[in-house]
Coordinates of C-alpha atoms in Angstrom, one line a residue:
X1 CA -43.1 29.2 25.2
X2 CA -40.3 29.0 22.5
X3 CA -36.9 30.0 22.5
X4 CA -36.9 33.5 21.6
X5 CA -38.9 34.7 23.9
X6 CA -42.9 34.5 22.6
X7 CA -46.1 33.1 24.1
X8 CA -48.5 31.2 21.2
X9 CA -51.8 33.4 21.2
X10 CA -54.6 32.9 23.6
X11 CA -57.5 30.3 23.0
X12 CA -60.0 33.2 24.3
X13 CA -60.3 37.2 23.6
X14 CA -59.4 38.9 26.8
X15 CA -56.3 41.8 26.1
X16 CA -53.0 40.4 26.8
X17 CA -51.0 41.5 29.5
X18 CA -47.1 42.8 29.7
X19 CA -44.8 40.8 31.3
X20 CA -41.0 41.7 32.1
X21 CA -38.2 39.0 32.0
X22 CA -35.1 38.9 33.8
X23 CA -33.4 39.9 30.5
X24 CA -35.4 42.9 29.6
X25 CA -37.7 41.0 27.4
X26 CA -41.3 42.4 27.1
X27 CA -43.6 39.4 26.3
X28 CA -47.5 38.7 27.1
X29 CA -49.8 36.7 29.3
X30 CA -53.3 36.4 29.7
X31 CA -55.0 38.3 33.1
X32 CA -56.1 35.8 35.7
X33 CA -59.7 35.1 36.2
X34 CA -60.0 37.9 39.0
X35 CA -58.3 40.5 36.0
X36 CA -61.1 39.7 33.9
X37 CA -63.5 40.7 36.1
X38 CA -65.2 37.0 37.0
X39 CA -66.4 36.3 40.1
X40 CA -64.4 33.3 41.4
X41 CA -67.2 31.5 42.3
X42 CA -69.0 31.8 39.3
X43 CA -66.4 31.3 37.0
X44 CA -67.5 29.2 33.8
X45 CA -64.8 25.4 34.8
X46 CA -64.5 25.1 31.5
X47 CA -62.4 28.3 31.8
X48 CA -60.9 27.0 35.4
X49 CA -59.6 23.6 35.1
X50 CA -61.0 22.5 31.4
X51 CA -63.8 20.4 32.0
X52 CA -66.9 20.6 30.5
X53 CA -70.0 23.4 32.7
X54 CA -72.0 20.6 32.2
X55 CA -70.3 18.2 35.2
X56 CA -71.6 21.3 37.7
X57 CA -68.3 21.2 39.7
X58 CA -67.5 25.1 40.8
X59 CA -63.9 26.2 40.2
X60 CA -64.2 27.3 43.6
X61 CA -63.0 23.8 44.9
X62 CA -59.7 22.8 45.2
X63 CA -58.3 19.9 43.7
X64 CA -55.2 19.4 44.6
X65 CA -53.8 17.2 42.2
X66 CA -55.8 17.9 39.1
X67 CA -53.3 20.4 37.9
X68 CA -51.5 18.0 35.9
X69 CA -49.1 20.2 34.2
X70 CA -47.7 22.4 36.9
X71 CA -47.8 20.6 40.4
X72 CA -44.4 19.9 42.6
X73 CA -43.1 18.0 45.1
X74 CA -45.0 18.8 48.3
X75 CA -42.1 19.3 50.2
X76 CA -41.2 22.2 47.8
X77 CA -44.4 23.8 47.5
X78 CA -47.4 21.6 49.5
X79 CA -48.9 19.9 46.9
X80 CA -49.2 15.8 46.6
X81 CA -46.3 15.2 44.3
X82 CA -48.8 13.4 42.1
X83 CA -47.4 13.0 38.8
X84 CA -44.2 12.4 37.3
X85 CA -41.3 15.0 36.9
X86 CA -40.9 14.6 33.5
X87 CA -45.0 15.7 33.1
X88 CA -43.6 19.4 35.0
X89 CA -42.3 21.9 32.1
X90 CA -42.8 24.9 34.2
X91 CA -38.7 25.9 34.9
X92 CA -38.1 25.4 38.7
X93 CA -38.2 29.2 40.1
X94 CA -41.8 29.1 38.3
X95 CA -44.2 30.2 40.7
X96 CA -48.6 28.6 39.7
X97 CA -51.1 29.0 41.5
X98 CA -54.6 28.4 42.4
X99 CA -57.8 29.9 42.3
X100 CA -57.7 31.5 46.1
X101 CA -60.4 30.8 48.8
X102 CA -61.9 33.1 51.3
X103 CA -60.9 32.8 55.2
X104 CA -56.9 31.2 53.9
X105 CA -53.8 30.3 54.2
X106 CA -51.1 30.7 51.9
X107 CA -48.8 27.9 51.6
X108 CA -45.1 29.5 50.8
X109 CA -44.6 33.0 50.3
X110 CA -44.7 34.0 46.0
X111 CA -42.0 36.3 44.4
X112 CA -41.3 39.6 46.1
X113 CA -42.9 41.4 42.8
X114 CA -44.9 40.6 40.4
X115 CA -42.6 39.9 37.3
X116 CA -42.9 35.9 36.5
X117 CA -39.8 34.8 36.2
X118 CA -40.2 31.8 34.1
X119 CA -42.5 31.1 30.8
X120 CA -45.8 32.0 31.0
X121 CA -48.2 29.1 30.7
X122 CA -50.4 29.1 27.6
X123 CA -54.0 28.6 28.7
X124 CA -55.3 25.2 27.6
X125 CA -51.7 23.3 26.6
X126 CA -51.3 20.4 27.9
X127 CA -48.0 18.7 27.8
X128 CA -47.2 15.4 25.3
X129 CA -44.6 14.4 27.8
X130 CA -47.7 14.6 30.7
X131 CA -50.1 11.3 32.4
X132 CA -52.1 10.1 29.7
X133 CA -55.6 10.2 30.0
X134 CA -55.3 12.9 32.4
X135 CA -58.1 16.4 31.8
X136 CA -56.9 18.9 30.4
X137 CA -56.7 21.1 33.3
X138 CA -55.6 25.4 32.4
X139 CA -53.6 27.5 34.9
X140 CA -53.8 31.2 35.1
X141 CA -51.1 32.8 37.0
X142 CA -52.0 35.4 38.9
X143 CA -49.9 37.8 42.0
X144 CA -52.1 35.0 44.7
X145 CA -50.1 32.5 46.3
X146 CA -51.5 29.0 46.5
X147 CA -54.4 28.4 49.1
X148 CA -55.1 25.4 51.5
X149 CA -58.2 26.6 53.8
X150 CA -56.9 27.7 58.1
X151 CA -59.4 24.4 59.1
X152 CA -56.6 22.2 56.4
X153 CA -53.3 24.0 58.0
X154 CA -55.1 23.7 61.8
X155 CA -55.2 19.4 61.0
X156 CA -51.7 19.1 58.7
X157 CA -49.9 20.8 61.5
X158 CA -51.3 19.1 64.0
X159 CA -49.9 16.7 66.1
X160 CA -53.0 14.6 67.4
X161 CA -55.4 14.3 64.6
X162 CA -58.0 12.0 66.8
X163 CA -59.2 15.8 68.0
X164 CA -60.6 16.4 64.6
X165 CA -64.8 14.6 63.1
X166 CA -66.3 14.3 60.6
X167 CA -68.6 16.7 61.5
X168 CA -65.6 19.4 62.1
X169 CA -65.2 19.6 58.4
X170 CA -68.5 20.6 56.9
X171 CA -68.2 22.8 54.4
X172 CA -64.6 21.2 53.4
X173 CA -64.7 17.5 52.9
X174 CA -63.8 18.2 48.8
X175 CA -60.5 19.6 49.8
X176 CA -59.6 17.7 52.3
X177 CA -61.0 14.4 49.8
X178 CA -57.8 15.9 47.9
X179 CA -55.5 16.5 49.9
X180 CA -53.4 13.1 51.2
X181 CA -53.8 13.9 54.8
X182 CA -57.1 14.5 54.5
X183 CA -58.2 12.0 52.4
X184 CA -56.5 9.5 54.2
X185 CA -58.7 10.5 57.7
X186 CA -62.2 11.5 55.2
X187 CA -62.0 6.8 54.7
X188 CA -60.9 5.9 58.3
X189 CA -64.0 7.8 59.8
X190 CA -65.7 6.3 57.0
X191 CA -65.3 2.7 57.9
X192 CA -67.0 3.4 60.5
X193 CA -69.5 6.6 60.7
X194 CA -73.3 6.4 61.2
X195 CA -75.3 7.6 58.8
X196 CA -76.4 10.5 59.6
X197 CA -72.6 11.4 59.1
X198 CA -71.9 9.5 55.7
X199 CA -75.1 11.9 54.9
X200 CA -73.1 15.2 55.7
X201 CA -69.8 13.8 53.7
X202 CA -71.5 12.5 50.9
X203 CA -74.1 15.8 49.6
X204 CA -71.0 17.7 50.0
X205 CA -68.7 15.8 47.8
X206 CA -71.5 14.0 45.6
X207 CA -71.4 17.5 43.0
X208 CA -67.7 16.5 42.7
X209 CA -67.5 13.0 42.3
X210 CA -66.0 13.4 38.7
X211 CA -63.5 15.0 39.5
X212 CA -62.4 13.6 42.9
X213 CA -62.4 10.2 40.7
X214 CA -59.3 10.9 39.1
X215 CA -57.9 12.5 41.6
X216 CA -54.9 10.9 43.2
X217 CA -56.5 11.0 46.8
X218 CA -59.8 11.8 45.4
X219 CA -60.8 8.4 44.2
X220 CA -59.6 6.8 47.4
X221 CA -63.1 8.8 49.1
X222 CA -65.2 8.1 46.5
X223 CA -64.6 4.0 46.8
X224 CA -64.9 4.1 50.8
X225 CA -68.1 5.2 49.6
X226 CA -68.9 2.3 47.2
X227 CA -67.5 -0.1 49.9
X228 CA -69.3 2.1 53.1
X229 CA -72.1 4.1 52.2
X230 CA -75.2 3.5 52.0
X231 CA -77.0 1.7 49.0
X232 CA -78.8 4.4 48.1
X233 CA -75.6 6.0 48.1
X234 CA -73.6 3.4 46.2
X235 CA -76.4 3.5 43.6
X236 CA -76.1 7.4 43.0
X237 CA -72.8 7.5 42.5
X238 CA -72.9 4.4 40.3
X239 CA -75.4 6.8 38.3
X240 CA -72.7 9.4 38.2
X241 CA -70.0 6.6 36.3
X242 CA -73.3 6.5 33.4
X243 CA -71.5 8.3 29.4
X244 CA -67.8 8.5 31.4
X245 CA -67.3 4.4 31.7
X246 CA -64.7 4.6 29.1
X247 CA -62.6 7.7 29.7
X248 CA -62.1 6.9 33.6
X249 CA -61.7 3.3 32.5
X250 CA -58.2 4.8 30.7
X251 CA -57.2 6.6 33.8
X252 CA -54.6 6.1 36.2
X253 CA -57.5 6.8 39.0
X254 CA -60.2 6.7 37.9
X255 CA -59.5 3.1 36.6
X256 CA -59.9 2.4 40.1
X257 CA -63.4 3.4 41.1
X258 CA -65.0 2.1 37.8
X259 CA -63.1 -1.1 39.2
X260 CA -64.4 -1.3 42.6
X261 CA -67.8 0.4 41.5
X262 CA -68.2 -3.0 39.6
X263 CA -67.8 -4.5 42.1
X264 CA -70.8 -3.9 44.5
X265 CA -73.2 -2.1 42.0
X266 CA -76.7 -4.0 40.7
X267 CA -76.6 -6.3 37.7
X268 CA -78.6 -4.0 35.8
X269 CA -76.2 -1.0 36.4
X270 CA -73.0 -3.2 35.4
X271 CA -75.2 -4.1 32.1
X272 CA -75.5 -0.4 31.5
X273 CA -72.3 0.6 32.7
X274 CA -69.8 -2.0 31.1
X275 CA -72.6 -1.9 27.6
X276 CA -70.5 1.6 27.5
X277 CA -67.3 -0.8 26.7
X278 CA -68.7 -2.1 23.4
X279 CA -66.5 -1.2 20.6
X280 CA -63.6 0.0 22.3
X281 CA -62.8 -3.6 24.2
X282 CA -58.8 -3.9 22.0
X283 CA -58.4 0.3 23.6
X284 CA -59.2 -0.9 26.6
X285 CA -57.3 -4.6 26.8
X286 CA -54.1 -2.5 25.2
X287 CA -54.3 0.1 27.5
X288 CA -52.0 -0.3 31.2
X289 CA -55.2 1.6 32.8
X290 CA -57.5 -0.4 30.7
X291 CA -56.8 -3.6 31.3
X292 CA -57.6 -4.1 34.8
X293 CA -61.3 -2.6 34.0
X294 CA -61.5 -5.3 31.7
X295 CA -60.4 -7.9 34.2
X296 CA -62.9 -6.9 36.2
X297 CA -65.9 -7.5 34.3
X298 CA -64.8 -10.8 33.6
X299 CA -64.2 -11.3 36.7
X300 CA -67.3 -9.4 37.9
X301 CA -70.2 -9.3 34.8
X302 CA -72.6 -12.5 34.7
X303 CA -70.7 -13.9 31.6
X304 CA -73.7 -13.4 28.8
X305 CA -73.4 -9.8 29.2
X306 CA -70.2 -9.4 27.9
X307 CA -70.0 -11.3 24.9
X308 CA -68.5 -8.6 23.2
X309 CA -65.8 -9.2 25.2
X310 CA -65.2 -12.8 24.7
X311 CA -66.0 -12.3 20.7
X312 CA -62.7 -9.8 20.5
X313 CA -60.7 -12.6 21.2
X314 CA -61.5 -14.4 18.4
X315 CA -59.0 -14.6 15.8
X316 CA -56.6 -12.6 17.5
X317 CA -55.7 -15.2 21.0
X318 CA -52.2 -15.4 19.7
X319 CA -51.6 -11.2 19.2
X320 CA -53.6 -10.4 22.6
X321 CA -51.8 -13.6 24.2
X322 CA -48.4 -11.9 23.6
X323 CA -49.2 -8.7 24.5
X324 CA -48.3 -7.3 28.6
X325 CA -51.4 -6.7 29.4
X326 CA -53.2 -8.9 27.0
X327 CA -51.4 -12.0 28.3
X328 CA -53.5 -11.1 31.7
X329 CA -57.2 -10.8 30.4
X330 CA -56.8 -14.3 28.4
X331 CA -56.0 -15.7 31.7
X332 CA -59.2 -14.4 33.1
X333 CA -61.7 -15.2 30.6
X334 CA -60.0 -18.7 30.6
X335 CA -60.8 -18.5 34.8
X336 CA -64.3 -17.2 34.3
X337 CA -65.8 -18.2 31.1
X338 CA -66.3 -21.5 30.6
X339 CA -68.8 -21.3 26.9
X340 CA -65.6 -19.2 25.5
X341 CA -62.8 -21.9 26.8
X342 CA -62.7 -24.2 24.9
X343 CA -62.9 -21.3 21.7
X344 CA -59.8 -19.6 23.4
X345 CA -58.3 -23.2 23.8
X346 CA -58.6 -24.0 20.2
X347 CA -56.8 -21.3 19.2
X348 CA -53.7 -22.0 21.4
X349 CA -53.4 -24.8 20.2
X350 CA -51.9 -23.8 16.9
X351 CA -49.7 -21.5 18.3
X352 CA -48.7 -23.8 21.6
X353 CA -44.2 -23.9 20.6
X354 CA -44.4 -20.3 19.8
X355 CA -46.5 -19.3 22.6
X356 CA -44.4 -20.5 25.1
X357 CA -41.5 -18.9 24.1
X358 CA -42.8 -16.2 24.1
X359 CA -42.2 -13.7 27.3
X360 CA -45.9 -13.3 27.5
X361 CA -47.7 -15.6 26.3
X362 CA -45.6 -18.2 28.4
X363 CA -47.8 -16.7 30.8
X364 CA -50.8 -17.9 29.1
X365 CA -49.2 -21.5 28.9
X366 CA -48.8 -21.9 32.5
X367 CA -52.3 -21.0 33.1
X368 CA -53.9 -23.5 31.3
X369 CA -51.6 -26.0 32.9
X370 CA -52.2 -25.4 36.7
X371 CA -56.1 -24.4 36.5
X372 CA -57.3 -26.3 33.3
X373 CA -58.5 -29.9 32.9
X374 CA -56.9 -32.8 32.3
X375 CA -57.5 -33.0 28.9
X376 CA -57.0 -29.3 28.2
X377 CA -52.9 -29.8 29.8
X378 CA -52.7 -33.5 28.2
X379 CA -53.7 -30.9 24.6
X380 CA -51.0 -28.2 25.6
X381 CA -48.1 -30.9 26.7
X382 CA -48.4 -33.4 23.7
X383 CA -48.1 -30.0 21.5
X384 CA -44.5 -30.1 23.4
X385 CA -42.8 -33.6 22.7
X386 CA -40.1 -34.0 20.5
X387 CA -38.9 -30.5 21.9
X388 CA -38.7 -30.8 25.6
X389 CA -35.1 -30.5 26.0
X390 CA -34.0 -27.0 24.1
X391 CA -37.3 -25.8 24.9
X392 CA -35.6 -26.3 28.3
X393 CA -32.9 -24.3 27.6
X394 CA -35.5 -21.4 27.2
X395 CA -35.8 -18.6 29.3
X396 CA -39.0 -18.4 29.2
X397 CA -40.4 -22.0 28.0
X398 CA -38.6 -23.5 30.9
X399 CA -41.0 -22.4 33.4
X400 CA -43.5 -23.8 31.3
X401 CA -41.3 -27.8 30.7
X402 CA -41.6 -27.5 34.4
X403 CA -45.2 -26.8 34.2
X404 CA -45.6 -29.7 32.6
X405 CA -43.8 -32.0 34.8
X406 CA -45.3 -30.5 38.4
X407 CA -49.3 -30.3 36.7
X408 CA -49.2 -33.4 33.5
X409 CA -50.1 -36.8 34.5
X410 CA -48.3 -39.3 35.7
X411 CA -47.8 -41.0 32.5
X412 CA -46.7 -37.9 30.7
X413 CA -43.6 -37.1 33.7
X414 CA -42.4 -40.2 32.5
X415 CA -43.1 -39.9 28.9
X416 CA -40.5 -36.0 29.5
X417 CA -38.0 -38.4 31.7
X418 CA -38.2 -40.7 29.1
X419 CA -37.5 -37.5 26.4
X420 CA -34.2 -36.9 28.1
X421 CA -32.2 -39.7 28.8
X422 CA -33.0 -41.3 26.1
X423 CA -31.8 -37.7 24.0
X424 CA -28.3 -36.8 23.0
X425 CA -27.2 -34.3 21.8
X426 CA -24.7 -33.2 19.6
X427 CA -22.0 -32.0 21.0
X428 CA -17.9 -31.7 21.1
X429 CA -17.6 -33.1 25.1
X430 CA -20.0 -36.3 23.4
X431 CA -22.6 -35.3 26.7
X432 CA -25.6 -36.5 26.3
X433 CA -29.2 -34.1 26.8
X434 CA -29.1 -34.7 30.7
X435 CA -26.0 -33.5 31.1
X436 CA -26.1 -30.7 28.8
X437 CA -29.7 -29.8 31.0
X438 CA -27.9 -29.9 34.6
X439 CA -24.8 -27.4 33.2
X440 CA -27.4 -24.7 31.7
X441 CA -28.7 -21.9 33.6
X442 CA -32.2 -22.8 32.6
X443 CA -32.7 -26.1 32.1
X444 CA -31.5 -26.8 35.1
X445 CA -34.3 -25.9 36.9
X446 CA -36.7 -28.4 34.9
X447 CA -34.4 -31.3 36.4
X448 CA -34.9 -30.1 40.0
X449 CA -38.9 -30.0 40.0
X450 CA -38.1 -33.5 38.1
X451 CA -36.2 -34.6 40.6
X452 CA -38.9 -32.4 43.4
X453 CA -42.0 -34.5 42.0
X454 CA -41.6 -38.0 40.5
X455 CA -41.8 -40.8 42.6
X456 CA -39.3 -43.3 44.0
X457 CA -39.0 -45.5 40.9
X458 CA -38.2 -42.3 38.6
X459 CA -36.0 -40.7 40.5
X460 CA -33.5 -44.2 41.0
X461 CA -33.4 -44.2 37.1
X462 CA -32.5 -40.1 37.1
X463 CA -29.8 -41.3 40.4
X464 CA -28.6 -43.9 37.8
X465 CA -28.1 -41.3 35.5
X466 CA -26.5 -38.4 36.7
X467 CA -24.3 -40.9 39.2
X468 CA -21.4 -40.6 36.3
X469 CA -21.4 -37.1 35.9
X470 CA -21.5 -36.9 39.9
X471 CA -17.3 -35.4 40.2
X472 CA -18.0 -32.6 36.6
X473 CA -21.1 -31.5 37.6
X474 CA -19.0 -30.0 41.0
X475 CA -17.3 -28.0 38.6
X476 CA -20.5 -25.7 37.8
X477 CA -22.6 -23.5 39.2
X478 CA -25.7 -25.1 37.7
X479 CA -24.7 -28.3 38.1
X480 CA -23.8 -27.9 42.6
X481 CA -27.6 -27.3 42.3
X482 CA -28.8 -30.4 41.2
X483 CA -26.4 -32.1 43.8
X484 CA -27.6 -30.1 46.7
X485 CA -31.0 -30.9 45.6
X486 CA -30.4 -34.9 45.7
X487 CA -28.4 -34.9 48.6
X488 CA -31.1 -32.9 50.7
X489 CA -33.8 -35.9 49.7
X490 CA -31.4 -39.1 49.6
X491 CA -28.6 -37.9 51.2
X492 CA -24.8 -37.9 50.5
X493 CA -24.0 -38.8 47.1
X494 CA -20.7 -40.0 46.1
X495 CA -19.0 -40.2 42.7

């Protein structure tokens, strides 16, 4: 829809219907499925929802969260607010419609006449600002109002849902799964449902499982079946994921389903699903959704099946360690892949000083100091000797120095203390390193950590060095923190 009031040509050969804008200008819109003479129950899925017909999902079913382009706030339109307002490209007075189901009740009254008062949506168009990796669902304008079934309306308006049982929802499980309140109800019931009741739900939602997996509320029902379903149901849902793992891993809600599946399916199914990510590991690692799937793969799948993931990091450790998502994946490898640890650590040692000063890389080094072997910790700390004072004054590196003090061996802690007390820094006040650190907004935390974890002899040496500066420190915010920490341990200090 352009500023000249024109609409680009539709992607199919259906006739165009004139629509009169409030200004009096005529534009043309494509007819709805009903106007084309298509029975809603027979309408191709690719036409109504942008999904390949081979998925076997009927377009007459109700999926509240998957109309990603034209969804409004629930309070004003009746649908869950599942996407950001940035992806809502229509004017506020434009009313969009979903396929009407029979025996249904309108959510709200539509326009008083058939005139569409806003831009006509272009079939197949997807806003560049819409939520990434969501299916491109197409909406057709009609003169019918959006609908919920009478049963769902009754359920939502009921003050006491305890009177409802799963058997009361037969024929409506898919609709309820896509509704915020209905989804929560089904999840709660599945936790204690009998095998017969689980079967009632499963046989209805299974043909629509892929669509529910990417639904803001439906995905939780699928996850609940992975948790509480029968072994056969878990296997069938695991098989349903085959061929879809990459696309689901990159989708906001689908990635959660993949993670849950990896926790419960057999090793054979794990191998089949994880193999689909081979060649796409970097893409997943750098994706806000996909990185969680890679982490779960590392945690749950035998290491002999994920060598291709570890191999992706060779030669790229620094680049990925300084990535907001890559740094998480490296930490999972260090935790679960014993054979790959030394490969990763060897590369880390070449760039330790740079990593500790990076906003993401510092977390990787901290992880080694907390969970690594004594030898690994020692190798990291050795890389930092000679720069303890300067790194302590760095926003990110100061956290790493704290971990060195906390998790290093006694000899290494003593070496850090000696470097701080012996170091003299060029400054106008001719202050020593210790005094400068105590007044610094970051380094003061390193001194506090030393006071907390050092032994009696080391603490006495610190107090002796601090004593001449007590009066000055009380004038500085960060210096006051040091005095308070010391007095909490040893009592009142005198100038």
